[in-house]
CSV table of C-alpha atoms and ligand atoms in Angstrom, one decimal:
chain,number,residue,atom,x,y,z
A,1,MET,CA,-29.9,-41.3,-109.2
A,2,ALA,CA,-30.7,-39.6,-105.9
A,3,LEU,CA,-28.7,-39.8,-102.6
A,4,LYS,CA,-30.0,-42.5,-100.4
A,5,THR,CA,-30.2,-41.4,-96.8
A,6,PHE,CA,-32.1,-42.0,-93.6
A,7,GLY,CA,-33.6,-40.3,-90.6
A,8,TYR,CA,-36.5,-40.3,-88.1
A,9,ALA,CA,-40.0,-39.6,-89.3
A,10,ALA,CA,-43.6,-39.5,-88.1
A,11,GLN,CA,-45.9,-41.4,-90.4
A,12,SER,CA,-49.1,-39.8,-89.0
A,13,ALA,CA,-50.2,-37.3,-86.3
A,14,SER,CA,-50.6,-40.1,-83.8
A,15,SER,CA,-47.5,-42.2,-84.6
A,16,THR,CA,-44.2,-41.9,-82.8
A,17,LEU,CA,-41.0,-41.0,-84.7
A,18,ALA,CA,-39.2,-44.0,-86.1
A,19,PRO,CA,-36.4,-44.8,-88.5
A,20,PHE,CA,-37.2,-43.9,-92.2
A,21,GLY,CA,-35.2,-44.3,-95.4
A,22,PHE,CA,-35.5,-41.7,-98.1
A,23,SER,CA,-33.6,-39.9,-100.9
A,24,ARG,CA,-32.1,-36.4,-101.1
A,25,ARG,CA,-31.7,-34.8,-104.6
A,26,ASP,CA,-28.3,-35.2,-106.2
A,27,PRO,CA,-26.4,-32.0,-105.6
A,28,LEU,CA,-27.0,-29.3,-108.2
A,29,GLU,CA,-24.3,-26.8,-109.3
A,30,LYS,CA,-24.9,-24.5,-106.3
A,31,ASP,CA,-25.6,-27.2,-103.7
A,32,LEU,CA,-23.9,-28.4,-100.6
A,33,VAL,CA,-24.2,-31.9,-99.2
A,34,ILE,CA,-23.9,-31.6,-95.4
A,35,GLU,CA,-23.4,-34.5,-93.1
A,36,ILE,CA,-25.4,-33.5,-90.1
A,37,LEU,CA,-23.6,-33.5,-86.7
A,38,TYR,CA,-26.3,-31.9,-84.5
A,39,CYS,CA,-29.9,-30.9,-84.7
A,40,GLY,CA,-31.8,-28.9,-82.2
A,41,VAL,CA,-35.3,-29.8,-81.1
A,42,CYS,CA,-37.8,-26.9,-81.5
A,43,HIS,CA,-41.3,-26.9,-80.1
A,44,SER,CA,-42.4,-26.3,-83.7
A,45,ASP,CA,-41.1,-29.8,-84.5
A,46,LEU,CA,-43.6,-31.2,-82.0
A,47,HIS,CA,-46.5,-28.9,-83.1
A,48,GLN,CA,-46.0,-30.1,-86.7
A,49,VAL,CA,-45.3,-33.8,-86.0
A,50,ARG,CA,-48.6,-33.9,-84.1
A,51,SER,CA,-50.3,-31.9,-86.8
A,52,GLN,CA,-51.3,-29.1,-84.3
A,53,TRP,CA,-50.9,-26.5,-87.1
A,54,GLU,CA,-52.7,-26.9,-90.5
A,55,GLY,CA,-51.0,-28.9,-93.2
A,56,THR,CA,-48.5,-31.4,-91.9
A,57,ARG,CA,-47.8,-33.9,-94.7
A,58,TYR,CA,-46.5,-37.3,-93.8
A,59,PRO,CA,-43.9,-38.8,-93.6
A,60,CYS,CA,-42.6,-35.8,-91.6
A,61,VAL,CA,-38.9,-35.7,-90.8
A,62,PRO,CA,-38.6,-32.6,-88.5
A,63,GLY,CA,-35.6,-30.6,-87.6
A,64,HIS,CA,-34.5,-27.0,-88.6
A,65,GLU,CA,-31.6,-26.3,-86.3
A,66,ILE,CA,-28.9,-28.1,-88.3
A,67,ILE,CA,-25.1,-28.0,-88.0
A,68,GLY,CA,-22.9,-30.3,-90.0
A,69,ARG,CA,-19.9,-30.8,-92.2
A,70,VAL,CA,-19.8,-30.2,-95.9
A,71,THR,CA,-19.0,-33.5,-97.7
A,72,ALA,CA,-19.5,-32.4,-101.3
A,73,VAL,CA,-20.1,-29.2,-103.2
A,74,GLY,CA,-21.6,-28.5,-106.7
A,75,SER,CA,-19.3,-27.0,-109.4
A,76,GLN,CA,-20.6,-23.4,-108.9
A,77,VAL,CA,-20.4,-23.3,-105.1
A,78,THR,CA,-18.2,-20.4,-103.9
A,79,LYS,CA,-19.0,-19.9,-100.2
A,80,PHE,CA,-18.1,-23.4,-98.9
A,81,ASP,CA,-15.5,-26.0,-99.4
A,82,VAL,CA,-15.6,-29.7,-98.5
A,83,GLY,CA,-14.7,-30.1,-94.9
A,84,ASP,CA,-16.2,-26.8,-93.8
A,85,ILE,CA,-18.8,-26.5,-91.0
A,86,ALA,CA,-22.1,-25.3,-92.4
A,87,ALA,CA,-25.6,-24.8,-90.9
A,88,VAL,CA,-29.1,-24.8,-92.1
A,89,GLY,CA,-32.0,-23.1,-90.4
A,90,CYS,CA,-35.8,-23.0,-91.1
A,91,MET,CA,-35.7,-22.3,-94.8
A,92,VAL,CA,-34.0,-24.1,-97.8
A,93,ASP,CA,-35.4,-21.9,-100.6
A,94,SER,CA,-37.5,-18.9,-101.6
A,95,CYS,CA,-38.4,-17.1,-104.9
A,96,ARG,CA,-35.3,-14.8,-104.6
A,97,GLN,CA,-37.1,-12.1,-106.7
A,98,CYS,CA,-39.9,-10.6,-104.6
A,99,ALA,CA,-39.4,-7.4,-102.5
A,100,SER,CA,-39.1,-9.5,-99.3
A,101,CYS,CA,-36.4,-11.8,-100.8
A,102,LYS,CA,-34.5,-8.7,-102.2
A,103,ASP,CA,-34.6,-7.2,-98.7
A,104,GLY,CA,-33.1,-10.4,-97.2
A,105,LEU,CA,-36.3,-11.2,-95.5
A,106,GLU,CA,-36.9,-14.5,-97.2
A,107,GLN,CA,-39.2,-15.7,-94.4
A,108,TYR,CA,-41.8,-13.3,-95.7
A,109,CYS,CA,-41.3,-14.3,-99.4
A,110,GLU,CA,-44.4,-13.3,-101.3
A,111,ARG,CA,-44.6,-16.7,-103.0
A,112,GLY,CA,-43.9,-18.5,-99.8
A,113,PHE,CA,-40.5,-19.8,-98.7
A,114,THR,CA,-39.6,-23.5,-98.8
A,115,ALA,CA,-39.4,-24.7,-95.2
A,116,THR,CA,-36.6,-27.0,-94.3
A,117,TYR,CA,-39.2,-29.7,-93.5
A,118,ASN,CA,-42.8,-30.1,-94.4
A,119,GLY,CA,-42.2,-27.5,-97.2
A,120,ASN,CA,-43.2,-27.8,-100.8
A,121,ILE,CA,-40.5,-28.7,-103.2
A,122,SER,CA,-41.2,-26.4,-106.1
A,123,GLY,CA,-42.8,-28.2,-109.0
A,124,ALA,CA,-42.0,-31.6,-107.6
A,125,GLY,CA,-45.2,-32.1,-105.5
A,126,GLU,CA,-43.1,-33.4,-102.7
A,127,ASN,CA,-42.4,-32.2,-99.2
A,128,THR,CA,-39.0,-31.4,-97.7
A,129,TYR,CA,-37.4,-33.5,-95.0
A,130,GLY,CA,-35.5,-31.9,-92.2
A,131,GLY,CA,-32.5,-32.3,-89.9
A,132,TYR,CA,-33.4,-35.4,-87.9
A,133,SER,CA,-31.4,-37.2,-90.5
A,134,GLN,CA,-28.0,-38.3,-91.7
A,135,GLN,CA,-27.5,-35.6,-94.4
A,136,ILE,CA,-29.1,-32.7,-96.2
A,137,VAL,CA,-28.6,-31.1,-99.6
A,138,VAL,CA,-29.1,-27.4,-99.8
A,139,ASP,CA,-28.4,-24.4,-102.1
A,140,GLU,CA,-25.4,-22.5,-100.6
A,141,ARG,CA,-27.5,-19.4,-100.5
A,142,PHE,CA,-29.4,-21.0,-97.6
A,143,GLY,CA,-26.2,-22.4,-96.0
A,144,LEU,CA,-25.0,-20.4,-92.9
A,145,ARG,CA,-21.4,-20.1,-91.7
A,146,ILE,CA,-20.6,-21.0,-88.1
A,147,ARG,CA,-17.6,-19.3,-86.6
A,148,HIS,CA,-17.9,-20.8,-83.1
A,149,PRO,CA,-15.2,-23.2,-82.1
A,150,GLU,CA,-15.7,-27.0,-82.6
A,151,ASN,CA,-16.5,-27.6,-79.0
A,152,GLN,CA,-19.5,-25.2,-79.2
A,153,LEU,CA,-21.0,-26.6,-82.3
A,154,ALA,CA,-23.8,-28.6,-80.6
A,155,ALA,CA,-24.7,-25.6,-78.4
A,156,ALA,CA,-24.7,-23.3,-81.4
A,157,ALA,CA,-27.3,-25.4,-83.3
A,158,PRO,CA,-30.3,-23.8,-81.5
A,159,LEU,CA,-29.2,-20.4,-82.8
A,160,LEU,CA,-30.6,-21.5,-86.2
A,161,CYS,CA,-34.2,-21.1,-85.0
A,162,ALA,CA,-34.4,-20.2,-81.3
A,163,GLY,CA,-31.6,-17.6,-81.8
A,164,VAL,CA,-32.8,-15.9,-84.9
A,165,THR,CA,-36.5,-16.0,-84.0
A,166,THR,CA,-35.7,-13.9,-81.0
A,167,TRP,CA,-32.9,-11.8,-82.6
A,168,SER,CA,-35.0,-10.7,-85.5
A,169,PRO,CA,-37.8,-9.0,-83.5
A,170,LEU,CA,-35.4,-7.7,-80.9
A,171,ARG,CA,-33.5,-5.9,-83.6
A,172,HIS,CA,-36.6,-4.8,-85.5
A,173,TRP,CA,-38.1,-3.2,-82.4
A,174,GLY,CA,-34.8,-1.7,-81.3
A,175,ALA,CA,-33.9,-3.6,-78.2
A,176,GLY,CA,-30.8,-2.0,-76.8
A,177,PRO,CA,-29.4,0.4,-74.2
A,178,GLY,CA,-32.1,2.5,-72.5
A,179,LYS,CA,-34.9,0.1,-73.5
A,180,LYS,CA,-36.9,-2.1,-71.0
A,181,VAL,CA,-37.5,-5.4,-72.7
A,182,GLY,CA,-39.6,-8.3,-71.5
A,183,ILE,CA,-39.2,-11.9,-72.5
A,184,VAL,CA,-42.2,-14.2,-71.8
A,185,GLY,CA,-41.5,-17.9,-71.3
A,186,VAL,CA,-38.1,-19.3,-70.3
A,187,GLY,CA,-37.9,-22.1,-72.8
A,188,GLY,CA,-35.8,-22.7,-75.9
A,189,LEU,CA,-36.7,-19.4,-77.6
A,190,GLY,CA,-37.1,-17.5,-74.3
A,191,HIS,CA,-33.7,-18.3,-72.9
A,192,MET,CA,-32.1,-17.2,-76.1
A,193,GLY,CA,-34.2,-14.0,-76.1
A,194,ILE,CA,-32.9,-13.3,-72.6
A,195,LYS,CA,-29.3,-13.8,-73.6
A,196,LEU,CA,-29.6,-11.8,-76.8
A,197,ALA,CA,-31.6,-8.9,-75.3
A,198,HIS,CA,-29.0,-8.7,-72.5
A,199,ALA,CA,-26.1,-8.8,-75.0
A,200,LEU,CA,-27.8,-6.0,-77.0
A,201,GLY,CA,-27.7,-3.8,-73.8
A,202,ALA,CA,-31.4,-3.7,-72.9
A,203,HIS,CA,-32.8,-3.9,-69.4
A,204,VAL,CA,-34.2,-7.4,-69.5
A,205,VAL,CA,-37.2,-8.7,-67.5
A,206,ALA,CA,-38.0,-12.4,-67.8
A,207,PHE,CA,-41.5,-13.7,-67.3
A,208,THR,CA,-42.0,-17.3,-66.3
A,209,THR,CA,-44.9,-19.4,-64.9
A,210,SER,CA,-42.4,-21.4,-62.9
A,211,THR,CA,-40.9,-20.1,-59.6
A,212,ALA,CA,-38.2,-22.7,-60.0
A,213,LYS,CA,-36.8,-20.8,-63.0
A,214,ARG,CA,-36.3,-17.6,-61.1
A,215,GLN,CA,-32.6,-17.9,-60.4
A,216,ALA,CA,-31.9,-19.6,-63.7
A,217,ALA,CA,-33.4,-16.7,-65.6
A,218,LEU,CA,-31.1,-14.3,-63.7
A,219,ASP,CA,-28.1,-16.5,-64.5
A,220,LEU,CA,-29.1,-16.3,-68.2
A,221,GLY,CA,-28.8,-12.6,-68.1
A,222,ALA,CA,-32.2,-11.2,-67.0
A,223,ASP,CA,-32.0,-8.1,-64.8
A,224,GLU,CA,-35.3,-9.0,-63.1
A,225,VAL,CA,-37.6,-12.0,-63.1
A,226,VAL,CA,-41.4,-11.9,-62.7
A,227,VAL,CA,-43.5,-14.9,-62.0
A,228,SER,CA,-46.4,-14.1,-64.3
A,229,LYS,CA,-49.0,-15.9,-62.2
A,230,ASN,CA,-48.3,-13.5,-59.4
A,231,ALA,CA,-50.6,-10.4,-59.9
A,232,VAL,CA,-48.6,-8.3,-57.3
A,233,GLU,CA,-45.3,-8.9,-59.1
A,234,MET,CA,-46.9,-8.1,-62.5
A,235,LYS,CA,-48.5,-4.9,-61.2
A,236,ALA,CA,-45.2,-3.6,-60.0
A,237,HIS,CA,-44.2,-3.3,-63.7
A,238,ALA,CA,-47.4,-1.7,-65.0
A,239,SER,CA,-47.0,0.7,-68.0
A,240,SER,CA,-43.2,0.4,-68.0
A,241,PHE,CA,-42.1,-1.7,-71.0
A,242,ASP,CA,-40.9,-0.5,-74.4
A,243,PHE,CA,-41.2,-4.0,-75.9
A,244,ILE,CA,-42.3,-7.5,-74.8
A,245,LEU,CA,-41.5,-10.6,-76.8
A,246,ASN,CA,-43.9,-13.5,-76.1
A,247,THR,CA,-42.4,-17.0,-76.8
A,248,VAL,CA,-45.1,-19.1,-75.0
A,249,SER,CA,-46.2,-22.2,-76.9
A,250,ALA,CA,-49.7,-22.5,-75.4
A,251,SER,CA,-52.8,-20.3,-75.6
A,252,HIS,CA,-53.1,-17.8,-72.8
A,253,ASN,CA,-54.5,-14.4,-71.8
A,254,LEU,CA,-52.4,-11.6,-73.4
A,255,ASP,CA,-54.0,-8.7,-71.4
A,256,PRO,CA,-51.7,-8.9,-68.4
A,257,PHE,CA,-48.8,-8.3,-70.7
A,258,LEU,CA,-50.4,-5.5,-72.7
A,259,GLU,CA,-51.0,-3.7,-69.4
A,260,LEU,CA,-47.2,-3.7,-68.8
A,261,LEU,CA,-46.5,-1.7,-72.0
A,262,LYS,CA,-45.9,2.0,-71.8
A,263,ARG,CA,-47.3,4.4,-74.3
A,264,ASP,CA,-46.5,3.2,-77.9
A,265,GLY,CA,-45.0,0.0,-76.6
A,266,THR,CA,-45.3,-3.3,-78.6
A,267,LEU,CA,-46.1,-6.9,-77.5
A,268,THR,CA,-44.8,-9.2,-80.2
A,269,LEU,CA,-45.9,-12.8,-80.5
A,270,VAL,CA,-43.5,-15.5,-81.7
A,271,GLY,CA,-45.0,-18.4,-79.8
A,272,ALA,CA,-47.3,-20.2,-82.2
A,273,PRO,CA,-49.8,-22.3,-80.1
A,274,GLU,CA,-52.2,-24.9,-81.4
A,275,HIS,CA,-55.2,-22.9,-80.2
A,276,PRO,CA,-55.7,-19.1,-80.6
A,277,HIS,CA,-55.2,-16.8,-77.6
A,278,PRO,CA,-58.3,-15.2,-76.3
A,279,SER,CA,-58.8,-11.7,-77.9
A,280,PRO,CA,-57.1,-9.0,-75.9
A,281,THR,CA,-59.3,-6.2,-74.4
A,282,VAL,CA,-59.4,-3.3,-76.8
A,283,PHE,CA,-59.1,-0.8,-74.0
A,284,ASN,CA,-55.7,-2.2,-73.1
A,285,MET,CA,-54.5,-1.2,-76.6
A,286,ILE,CA,-56.3,2.1,-77.2
A,287,LEU,CA,-55.3,3.5,-73.9
A,288,GLY,CA,-51.6,4.1,-74.6
A,289,ARG,CA,-51.6,3.5,-78.4
A,290,LYS,CA,-50.1,0.0,-77.9
A,291,SER,CA,-49.3,-2.5,-80.6
A,292,LEU,CA,-49.8,-6.2,-80.8
A,293,ALA,CA,-47.5,-7.7,-83.4
A,294,GLY,CA,-46.0,-11.0,-84.7
A,295,SER,CA,-42.7,-12.1,-86.1
A,296,LEU,CA,-41.5,-15.1,-88.0
A,297,ILE,CA,-38.1,-16.7,-87.7
A,298,GLY,CA,-35.5,-14.5,-89.5
A,299,GLY,CA,-34.0,-13.9,-93.0
A,300,ILE,CA,-30.7,-15.3,-94.2
A,301,PRO,CA,-28.6,-12.1,-93.8
A,302,GLU,CA,-29.9,-11.5,-90.3
A,303,THR,CA,-29.4,-15.1,-89.3
A,304,GLN,CA,-25.7,-14.8,-90.4
A,305,GLU,CA,-25.5,-11.4,-88.5
A,306,MET,CA,-26.8,-13.1,-85.3
A,307,LEU,CA,-24.5,-16.1,-85.7
A,308,ASP,CA,-21.5,-13.8,-86.1
A,309,PHE,CA,-22.6,-11.7,-83.1
A,310,CYS,CA,-22.9,-14.8,-81.0
A,311,ALA,CA,-19.6,-16.2,-82.1
A,312,GLU,CA,-17.8,-13.0,-81.3
A,313,ARG,CA,-19.3,-12.9,-77.8
A,314,GLY,CA,-19.2,-16.7,-77.1
A,315,ILE,CA,-23.0,-16.9,-76.9
A,316,VAL,CA,-24.6,-20.3,-77.4
A,317,SER,CA,-27.7,-22.1,-76.2
A,318,ASP,CA,-27.9,-24.0,-72.9
A,319,ILE,CA,-28.5,-27.5,-74.1
A,320,GLU,CA,-29.2,-31.1,-73.1
A,321,MET,CA,-27.8,-33.5,-75.6
A,322,ILE,CA,-29.9,-36.5,-76.5
A,323,ALA,CA,-29.7,-39.6,-78.6
A,324,MET,CA,-31.9,-39.8,-81.7
A,325,GLN,CA,-33.7,-42.8,-80.1
A,326,ASP,CA,-34.8,-40.7,-77.1
A,327,ILE,CA,-36.7,-38.1,-79.2
A,328,GLU,CA,-40.2,-39.1,-77.9
A,329,LYS,CA,-38.9,-38.9,-74.3
A,330,ALA,CA,-37.6,-35.4,-75.1
A,331,TYR,CA,-41.0,-34.4,-76.6
A,332,ALA,CA,-42.8,-35.6,-73.4
A,333,ARG,CA,-40.5,-33.4,-71.3
A,334,LEU,CA,-40.8,-30.4,-73.7
A,335,LEU,CA,-44.6,-30.6,-73.1
A,336,LYS,CA,-43.9,-30.2,-69.4
A,337,SER,CA,-41.5,-27.3,-70.0
A,338,ASP,CA,-38.9,-29.6,-68.4
A,339,VAL,CA,-35.8,-28.8,-70.5
A,340,LYS,CA,-32.8,-26.6,-69.8
A,341,TYR,CA,-33.2,-25.1,-72.3
A,342,ARG,CA,-32.9,-26.9,-75.6
A,343,PHE,CA,-32.6,-30.5,-76.5
A,344,VAL,CA,-30.0,-31.1,-79.2
A,345,ILE,CA,-29.8,-34.5,-81.0
A,346,ASP,CA,-26.3,-35.9,-81.4
A,347,MET,CA,-26.6,-37.2,-84.9
A,348,GLY,CA,-23.8,-39.7,-84.3
A,349,THR,CA,-26.4,-41.7,-82.5
A,350,LEU,CA,-28.5,-42.1,-85.6
A,351,ARG,CA,-28.0,-45.7,-86.8
A,352,ARG,CA,-29.2,-47.2,-90.0
A,353,GLU,CA,-32.2,-49.1,-88.8
A,354,VAL,CA,-34.1,-49.1,-92.1
B,1,NAP,P1,-40.4,-24.4,-75.3
B,1,NAP,O1,-39.0,-24.7,-75.2
B,1,NAP,O2,-41.4,-25.5,-75.0
B,1,NAP,O3,-40.8,-23.1,-74.5
B,1,NAP,C1,-42.1,-22.6,-74.3
B,1,NAP,C2,-42.2,-21.9,-72.9
B,1,NAP,O4,-43.5,-21.4,-72.8
B,1,NAP,C3,-42.1,-22.9,-71.8
B,1,NAP,O5,-40.7,-23.1,-71.4
B,1,NAP,C4,-42.9,-22.1,-70.7
B,1,NAP,O6,-42.0,-21.2,-70.0
B,1,NAP,C5,-43.9,-21.4,-71.5
B,1,NAP,N1,-45.2,-22.1,-71.4
B,1,NAP,C6,-45.5,-23.3,-71.8
B,1,NAP,N2,-46.8,-23.6,-71.6
B,1,NAP,C7,-47.3,-22.5,-71.0
B,1,NAP,C8,-48.6,-22.2,-70.6
B,1,NAP,N3,-49.7,-23.0,-70.7
B,1,NAP,N4,-48.8,-20.9,-70.1
B,1,NAP,C9,-47.8,-20.1,-70.0
B,1,NAP,N5,-46.6,-20.3,-70.4
B,1,NAP,C10,-46.3,-21.5,-70.9
B,1,NAP,O7,-40.8,-24.0,-76.8
B,1,NAP,P2,-39.9,-23.2,-77.9
B,1,NAP,O8,-39.2,-24.2,-78.7
B,1,NAP,O9,-39.2,-22.1,-77.2
B,1,NAP,O10,-41.1,-22.6,-78.8
B,1,NAP,C11,-42.0,-21.7,-78.3
B,1,NAP,C12,-43.1,-21.4,-79.3
B,1,NAP,O11,-42.6,-20.6,-80.3
B,1,NAP,C13,-43.7,-22.6,-79.9
B,1,NAP,O12,-45.1,-22.4,-80.1
B,1,NAP,C14,-43.0,-22.7,-81.3
B,1,NAP,O13,-43.8,-23.4,-82.2
B,1,NAP,C15,-42.9,-21.2,-81.6
B,1,NAP,N6,-41.9,-20.8,-82.6
B,1,NAP,C16,-42.3,-19.8,-83.4
B,1,NAP,C17,-41.3,-19.3,-84.3
B,1,NAP,C18,-41.7,-18.2,-85.1
B,1,NAP,O14,-41.0,-18.0,-86.2
B,1,NAP,N7,-42.6,-17.3,-84.7
B,1,NAP,C19,-40.1,-20.0,-84.4
B,1,NAP,C20,-39.8,-21.0,-83.6
B,1,NAP,C21,-40.7,-21.5,-82.6
B,1,NAP,P3,-42.0,-21.0,-68.4
B,1,NAP,O15,-41.8,-22.4,-67.8
B,1,NAP,O16,-40.9,-20.1,-68.2
B,1,NAP,O17,-43.4,-20.4,-68.1
B,2,ZN,ZN1,-38.0,-23.7,-84.7
B,3,ZN,ZN1,-39.6,-14.2,-102.6
């Protein structure tokens, strides 16, 4: 007997999301059953629903910025009680034994972590279903604690991906006082990158293609804003950055950003576009011993660290709440970079239509 539930799924790369009935596993000893209250809408959801990356399996129920209430716990659960608020991010399992898992970096699990949606269920030959749904069953090891007040829960949901995906590289590359940090793209990830880099004490420069976002980026915590299409504005920052985090969701020329790094600086890519970026010019890297790097979401301990940091400082995402039925309209706006700055689905609007 499995738990019958429902959500919204795409049945193919060209179909729109629609109501879908499916089952969750019956809770195991260490499992939580979470009734989902809110789920953020990440650009990765759109990439995967449309099969812009390799390997989307259908039906695809997206969603990996999940906050909800625990409705049942297995007999061996120690971290959560029924009634608690719990969250789930981009992963629901990993091997737990490899060096990466032991280091709390489950996203780099050597056997591959189980993604919250479109992930392989070990041994079962099935794929996982994500947070655009009524409930989720997860091992408590992959459940996160949210210490924000109830009225901030919806706005805390995007921390589960947009928050930790920017937090992890900012911490790894030492963003903090005395460091000049660039954040490229003022979208879901980018606006969290600005807030977090600012809170960590770095001097933050936001890069946007949109002049209309100039003031907004300052309001989010940027010390300066550069319109990246403006060569004069870009040149004013030549060879001055310790670290630049690039969150852009589309392929573009990386050279103008490599030129802004100082000696030994790093440009880290988190944006994961459908098509590759053109190769950077080698001279932009060898002159100044610069690094081009990448970073994937964040491990469970660093996700909890980021959530607690944000709760202490009252940091949440700037969100637009939507009904489940409006997801396709939200995707259309996401493609135009027309969202301030994260859509969050109010799961109370999900009605049984299946
Ligand atoms: P988003 O809200 O759509 O933000 C992307 C931003 O990129 C836009 O707001 C826009 O900023 C900029 N942009 C879009 N098209 C552009 C273009 N053609 N040229 C230059 N800039 C452009 O998306 P998101 O949810 O933040 O996700 C961003 C990317 O990160 C996606 O590819 C997503 O899949 C990826 N991602 C990666 C990880 C990871 O672990 N590495 C985790 C989550 C998401 P401006 O308007 O300010 O220019
Ligand atoms: Zn995401
Ligand atoms: Zn592992």
